Amino acid sequence: MCGIIGYIGGRRACEVIVKGLKRLEYRGYDSAGVVTGDGEGLHIRKGAGRIDPLVSELGLLNMPGNRGIGHTRWATHGVPNEINAHPHTDCSGKIALVHNGIIENYLELREELRKKGHTFKSDTDTEVIAHLIEEELKSSRNFEDAMRRALLRLKGSFALGIVYAGEPDRLYFVRNESPLVLGLGTGENFAASDVPAFLEYTRKAVFLDDGEYAVLTRESYTVKKLKTGEKVEKPVQEIDWTLDMAEKSGYPHFMLKEIYEQPRAIKDAIHGNSDLIPAVAEEIAKYSKVFFVAMGTSYHAALVGKYLFQRLAGKIALVEEASEFRYEAENILDGDSLVIAITQSGETADTLAAMKLAKRKGAKVMAIVNVVGSMATRVADITLYTHAGPEIGVAATKTYTTQLTVLTMLAMELARKLGRMREEELKTLEDEFMNVPQLVESVLSHAGGLEELAESLKDQRDFFYIGRGINVPTALEGALKLKEISYIHAEGLSAGELKHGPLALLEEGVPVVAITPSGRLFDKMVSNIEESKARGAMVVALSDSDELRETADVLVEMPPVNEALTPIVYVVPLQILAYHLAVLRGNDPDKPRNLAKSVTVE
Ligand code: G6P
């Protein structure tokens, strides 16, 4: 939801900023803008659309100056056009700033400032901040003081990059409930919404916390508290992501690269967590109430987590979308509750709010997160990382399968601790689990037919995905992937629910994708497939069983795998199918319309 990149040092700021914006485009891509400073002058260029065309249209690479800030936008207030694109300025044009987040009290502030004679150019909530600082500057000792006083009046979430023409040697960055991280170089410094934006130049990072701001010069960085202005000592963290991880490496899209990285990512998730899991499982076992909270794809991982906890370990767990939980869970949380938040970015506003509510109510909070140092890791009492590496494609793929990996490890260990599985049975499952990266690899190497399948399905208007038990979430995730990037309407549902309504929608040729691993629920799925066929549906079955060769219209052959591990393996062809459908329909799967990778507003 909007990306920010700032630079001060010896290079041409516009070059660093344009590169950074390209890496941040996954956060928003409806408009963009850059401000650079040379001496006391500010230069601003901005416009609607994606970065690449804007670079040439606006000449973003010909801007003078060694300090500057860029922004890529995902509109909340005001349509995406040139006027509403960031940076925004005050009346004098000496203060320019970019913003990620929402200012909730901007209407009253704008009214107040209008009465004092300020003229507003845009429809955004952001512009009010520039005018507010300008106003405070009239009665402040210096710019920093004015900025602090102005920002203390804001309600809402904001990460800001601010440049003042009167101070040619510095930039300001602020964080309050929207991400911001500093990158430390030699004779140069950076700030951004996310690490990949400056990974090419430095791996030394300082993560700001809520209510903090940083003053960056070429040679130094100082972090202070917004409330008091007092200095804060911050740890410098060494980031272990490589630049290669944040680049396409020959793949046409990040999403495809990330799908193919899954065997490696799953291995890293296993190795990165194996030492930690026993103690964490021990902790989980102590709580009688376990809640999973998450949004989007992470919510589907949470649903799988619940099935795993219950089936393997006999541990009851509830799952709720964080956006609901945050307003509904007040009366059910206490010291005997454990809330497990699952979030790739660690920045999803609803998930963070659910975690904070849990903390207020005395619950223990655990987070399963991909982005190192993100906000969720700061709120949580316990964090497990998914170790998937940076995920740039907006549609989550490798972060989903690594979330499932961590959840499976927890559930198996919990089963051991709670004595719910025989040791022998558990050992067999653990051995199979260690083989999951190879199984995913084999699915990927047999994925050729999926492009052909996509070709035959590309003009369909509706898809249905059905599954049972632990693969109901797989059906939901398959449908979500398709919706997100191909813009085809899709529904995921439990196969048992089919005849309670959705069956009425099936007619000749409508694709029904059936997740049908052999095992306990196989026969039940076959009945549902038959019901769908009887209504003319075109059934695409994912299965390791030959039995479906005749019943299904298309059989996507899967390797045999223990039921508990099917969600990780079976989602892979669904990701690839969605990817091909998106590409065949002329869409950019990495940047689906109207969506953003991290939703840092409610
Ligand atoms: C957005 C993304 C989804 C993601 C969801 C939750 O909607 O587009 O891909 O699943 O946010 O994000 P999180 O970072 O909390 O996992």
PDB file of C-alpha atoms in Angstrom, residues 126 131 219 325 364 395 531 553 577 589 596:
ATOM      1  CA  THR A 126      -1.481  13.609   2.717  1.00  0.00           C
ATOM      2  CA  HIS A 131       0.584  22.603   5.232  1.00  0.00           C
ATOM      3  CA  GLU A 219      27.300  10.654   7.071  1.00  0.00           C
ATOM      4  CA  PHE A 325     -11.392 -10.879  15.162  1.00  0.00           C
ATOM      5  CA  LYS A 364       0.091 -14.720  24.476  1.00  0.00           C
ATOM      6  CA  ALA A 395      -0.163 -13.040  -5.247  1.00  0.00           C
ATOM      7  CA  GLU A 531     -22.729 -34.762  -9.124  1.00  0.00           C
ATOM      8  CA  ASP A 553     -12.400 -34.634 -17.964  1.00  0.00           C
ATOM      9  CA  LEU A 577      -2.782 -22.754 -13.597  1.00  0.00           C
ATOM     10  CA  PRO A 589       0.366 -11.510 -12.742  1.00  0.00           C
ATOM     11  CA  ALA A 596      -1.410  -4.385  -3.206  1.00  0.00           C
TER      12      ALA A 596
END
